[in-house]
PDB file of C-alpha atoms in Angstrom:
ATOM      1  CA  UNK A   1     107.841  84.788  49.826  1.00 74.00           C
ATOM      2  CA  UNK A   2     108.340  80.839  50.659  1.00 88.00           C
ATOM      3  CA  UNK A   3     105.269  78.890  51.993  1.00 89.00           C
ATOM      4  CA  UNK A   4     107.580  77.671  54.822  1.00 90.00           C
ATOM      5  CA  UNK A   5     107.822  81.513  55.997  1.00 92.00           C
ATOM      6  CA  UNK A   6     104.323  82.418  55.342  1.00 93.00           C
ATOM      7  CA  UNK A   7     103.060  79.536  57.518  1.00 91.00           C
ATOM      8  CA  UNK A   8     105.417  79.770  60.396  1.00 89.00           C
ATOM      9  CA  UNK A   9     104.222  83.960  60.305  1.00 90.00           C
ATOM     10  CA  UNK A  10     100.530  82.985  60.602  1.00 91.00           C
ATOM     11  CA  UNK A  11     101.692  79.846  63.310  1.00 86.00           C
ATOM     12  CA  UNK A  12     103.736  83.155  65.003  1.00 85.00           C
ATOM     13  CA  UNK A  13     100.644  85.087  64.707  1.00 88.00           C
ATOM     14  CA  UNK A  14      98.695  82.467  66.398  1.00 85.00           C
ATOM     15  CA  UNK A  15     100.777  80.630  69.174  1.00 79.00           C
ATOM     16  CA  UNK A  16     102.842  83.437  69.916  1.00 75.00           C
ATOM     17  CA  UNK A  17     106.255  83.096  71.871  1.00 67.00           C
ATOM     18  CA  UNK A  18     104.641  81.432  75.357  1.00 70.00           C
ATOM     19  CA  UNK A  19     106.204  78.066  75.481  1.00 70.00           C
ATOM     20  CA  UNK A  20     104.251  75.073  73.878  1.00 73.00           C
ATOM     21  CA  UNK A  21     102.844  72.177  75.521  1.00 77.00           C
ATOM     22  CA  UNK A  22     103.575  69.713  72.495  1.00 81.00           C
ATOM     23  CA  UNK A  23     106.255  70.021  69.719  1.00 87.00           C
ATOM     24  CA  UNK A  24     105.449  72.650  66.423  1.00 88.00           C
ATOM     25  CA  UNK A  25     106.181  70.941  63.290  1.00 92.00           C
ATOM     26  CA  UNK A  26     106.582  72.329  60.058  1.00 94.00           C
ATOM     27  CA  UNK A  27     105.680  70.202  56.905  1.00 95.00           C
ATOM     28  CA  UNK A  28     106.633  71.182  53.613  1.00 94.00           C
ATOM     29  CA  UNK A  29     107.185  70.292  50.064  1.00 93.00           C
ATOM     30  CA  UNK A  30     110.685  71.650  49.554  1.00 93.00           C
ATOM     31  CA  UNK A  31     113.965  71.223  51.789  1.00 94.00           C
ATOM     32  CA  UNK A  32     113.904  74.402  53.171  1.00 95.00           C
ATOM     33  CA  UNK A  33     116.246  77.328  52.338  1.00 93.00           C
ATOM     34  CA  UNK A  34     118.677  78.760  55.470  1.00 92.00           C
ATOM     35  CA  UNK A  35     116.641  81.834  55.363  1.00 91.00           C
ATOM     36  CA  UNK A  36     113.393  79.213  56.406  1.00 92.00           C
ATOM     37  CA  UNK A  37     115.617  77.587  58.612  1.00 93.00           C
ATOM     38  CA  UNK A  38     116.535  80.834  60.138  1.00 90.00           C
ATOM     39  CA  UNK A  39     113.139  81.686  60.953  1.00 90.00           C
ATOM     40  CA  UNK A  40     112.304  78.082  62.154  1.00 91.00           C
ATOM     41  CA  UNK A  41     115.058  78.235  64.819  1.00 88.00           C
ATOM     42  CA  UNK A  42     113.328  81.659  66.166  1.00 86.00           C
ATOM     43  CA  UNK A  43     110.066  79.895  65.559  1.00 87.00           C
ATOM     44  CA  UNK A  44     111.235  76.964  67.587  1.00 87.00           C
ATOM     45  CA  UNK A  45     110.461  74.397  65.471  1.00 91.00           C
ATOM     46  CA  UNK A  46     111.286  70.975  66.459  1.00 92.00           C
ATOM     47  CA  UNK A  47     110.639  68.820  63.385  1.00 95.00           C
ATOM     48  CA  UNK A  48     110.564  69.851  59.704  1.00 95.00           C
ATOM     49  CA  UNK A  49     109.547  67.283  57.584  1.00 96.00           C
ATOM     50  CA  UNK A  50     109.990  67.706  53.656  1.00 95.00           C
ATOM     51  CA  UNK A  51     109.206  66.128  50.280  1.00 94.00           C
ATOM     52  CA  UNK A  52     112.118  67.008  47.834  1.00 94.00           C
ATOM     53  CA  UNK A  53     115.556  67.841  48.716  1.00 93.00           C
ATOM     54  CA  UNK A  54     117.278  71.599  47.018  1.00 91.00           C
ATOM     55  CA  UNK A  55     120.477  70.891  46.344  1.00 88.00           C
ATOM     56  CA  UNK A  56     120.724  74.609  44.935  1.00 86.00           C
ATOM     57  CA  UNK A  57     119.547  76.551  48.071  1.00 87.00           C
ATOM     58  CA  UNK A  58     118.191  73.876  50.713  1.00 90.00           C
ATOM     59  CA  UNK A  59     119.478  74.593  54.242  1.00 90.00           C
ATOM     60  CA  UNK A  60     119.332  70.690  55.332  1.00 89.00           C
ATOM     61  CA  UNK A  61     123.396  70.239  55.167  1.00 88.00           C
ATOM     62  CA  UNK A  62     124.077  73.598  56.887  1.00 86.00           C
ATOM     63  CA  UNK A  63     121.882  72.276  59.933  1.00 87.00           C
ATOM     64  CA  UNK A  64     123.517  69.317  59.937  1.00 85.00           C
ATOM     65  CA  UNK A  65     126.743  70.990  60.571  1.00 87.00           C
ATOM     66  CA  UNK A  66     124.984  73.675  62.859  1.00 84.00           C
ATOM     67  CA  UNK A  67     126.752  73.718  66.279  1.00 85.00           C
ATOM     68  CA  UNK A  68     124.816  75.493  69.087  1.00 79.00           C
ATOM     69  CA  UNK A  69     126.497  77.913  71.704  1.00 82.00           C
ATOM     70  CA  UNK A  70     126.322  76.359  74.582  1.00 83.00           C
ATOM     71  CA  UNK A  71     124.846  79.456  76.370  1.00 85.00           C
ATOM     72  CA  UNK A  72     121.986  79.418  73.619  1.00 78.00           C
ATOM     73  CA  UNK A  73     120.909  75.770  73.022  1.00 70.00           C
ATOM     74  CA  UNK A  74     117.524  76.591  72.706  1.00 71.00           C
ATOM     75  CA  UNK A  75     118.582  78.202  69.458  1.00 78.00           C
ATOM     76  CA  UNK A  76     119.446  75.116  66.846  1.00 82.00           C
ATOM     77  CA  UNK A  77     117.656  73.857  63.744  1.00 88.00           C
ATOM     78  CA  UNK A  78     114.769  71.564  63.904  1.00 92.00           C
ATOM     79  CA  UNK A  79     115.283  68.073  63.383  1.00 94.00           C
ATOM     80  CA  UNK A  80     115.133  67.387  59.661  1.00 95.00           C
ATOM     81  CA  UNK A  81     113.197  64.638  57.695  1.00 96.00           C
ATOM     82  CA  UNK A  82     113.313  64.203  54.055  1.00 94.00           C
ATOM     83  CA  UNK A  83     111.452  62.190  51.812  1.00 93.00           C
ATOM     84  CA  UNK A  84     108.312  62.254  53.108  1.00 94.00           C
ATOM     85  CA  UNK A  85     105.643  62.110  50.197  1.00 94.00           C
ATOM     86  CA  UNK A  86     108.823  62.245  47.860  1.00 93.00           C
ATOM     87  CA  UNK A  87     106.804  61.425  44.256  1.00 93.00           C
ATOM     88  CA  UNK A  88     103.945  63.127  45.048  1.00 95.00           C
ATOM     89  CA  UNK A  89     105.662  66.286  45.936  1.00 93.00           C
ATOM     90  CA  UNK A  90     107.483  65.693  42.164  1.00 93.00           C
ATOM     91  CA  UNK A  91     104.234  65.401  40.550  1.00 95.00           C
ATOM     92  CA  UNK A  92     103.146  68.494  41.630  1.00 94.00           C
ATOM     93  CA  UNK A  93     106.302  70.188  40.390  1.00 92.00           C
ATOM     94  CA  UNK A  94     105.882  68.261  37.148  1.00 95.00           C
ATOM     95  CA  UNK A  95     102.953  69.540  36.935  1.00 96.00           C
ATOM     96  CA  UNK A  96     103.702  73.231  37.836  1.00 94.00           C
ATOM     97  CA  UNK A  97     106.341  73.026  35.025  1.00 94.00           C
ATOM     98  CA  UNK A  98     103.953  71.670  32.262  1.00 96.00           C
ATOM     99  CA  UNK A  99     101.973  74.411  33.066  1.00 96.00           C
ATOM    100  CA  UNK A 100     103.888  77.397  33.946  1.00 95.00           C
ATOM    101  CA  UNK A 101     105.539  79.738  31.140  1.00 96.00           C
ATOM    102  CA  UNK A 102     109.400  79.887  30.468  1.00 96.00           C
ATOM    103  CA  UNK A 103     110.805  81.742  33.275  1.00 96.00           C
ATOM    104  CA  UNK A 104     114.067  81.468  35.577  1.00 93.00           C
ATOM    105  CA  UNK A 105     111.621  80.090  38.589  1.00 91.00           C
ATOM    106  CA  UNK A 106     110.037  76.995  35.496  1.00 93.00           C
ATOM    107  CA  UNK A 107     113.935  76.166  34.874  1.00 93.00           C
ATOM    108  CA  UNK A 108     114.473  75.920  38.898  1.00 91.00           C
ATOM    109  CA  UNK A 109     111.680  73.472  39.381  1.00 91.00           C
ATOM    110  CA  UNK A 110     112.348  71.339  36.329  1.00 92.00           C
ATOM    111  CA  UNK A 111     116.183  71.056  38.055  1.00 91.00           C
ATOM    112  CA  UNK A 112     114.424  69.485  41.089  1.00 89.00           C
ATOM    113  CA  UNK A 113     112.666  66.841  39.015  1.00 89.00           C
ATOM    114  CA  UNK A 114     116.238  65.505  38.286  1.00 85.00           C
ATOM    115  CA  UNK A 115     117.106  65.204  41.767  1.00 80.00           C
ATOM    116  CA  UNK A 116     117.774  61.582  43.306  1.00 76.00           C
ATOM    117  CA  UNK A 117     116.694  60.684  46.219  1.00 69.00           C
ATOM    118  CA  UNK A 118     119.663  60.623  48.629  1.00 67.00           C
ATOM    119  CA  UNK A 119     119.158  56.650  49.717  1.00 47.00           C
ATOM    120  CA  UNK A 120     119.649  56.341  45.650  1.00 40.00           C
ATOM    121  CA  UNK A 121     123.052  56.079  45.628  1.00 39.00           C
ATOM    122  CA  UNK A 122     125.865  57.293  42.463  1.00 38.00           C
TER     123      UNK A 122
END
């Protein structure tokens, strides 16, 4: 299960669905996936903030494009910000795959070392 999920479960657990006096934001390592997303739109998260972008499974572009019914617009993605802690995010990763034994989920995180940062240009 994805961090993301597990803290916005034990947030769920916590807060509950009474409305909130200040915004809930979510802060994470990894751009999250559309199934995170998913559950931060129930959640009602206003602001994710994220380290590395996924190119592979990371839900930032379909929220982007996300469109909500105008008889629902309560239920939309939070607003998205990537690149916070960018290298130090990497480092850990780095350091996960120095460590971690060949497997499918080692090859995935050694693909997001590669990744340039979006401002980085062609």
């Amino acid at each position: 299960m994805h961090a993301d999920l597990l803290a916005m479960m034990q947030a769920d657990e916590a807060l509950g669905w009474r409305r909130r006096p200040c915004p809930v934001r979510l802060a994470v390592s990894l751009e999250p996936c559309v199934m995170c997303l998913g559950a931060a739109m129930v959640m009602r998260v206003d602001e994710c903030y994220f380290a590395l972008e996924s190119p592979s499974d990371g839900g930032a572009a379909l929220a982007a494009a996300w469109r909500p019914s105008p008889d629902l617009p309560w239920f939309a993605p939070p607003k998205l910000f990537g690149g916070i802690r960018r290298e130090e995010s990497r480092s850990l990763f780095r350091r996960y795959c120095d460590t971690a034994p060949e497997s499918g989920a080692r090859r995935w995180a050694q693909s997001l070392l590669t990744v340039s940062s979006p401002s980085a240009g062609p």
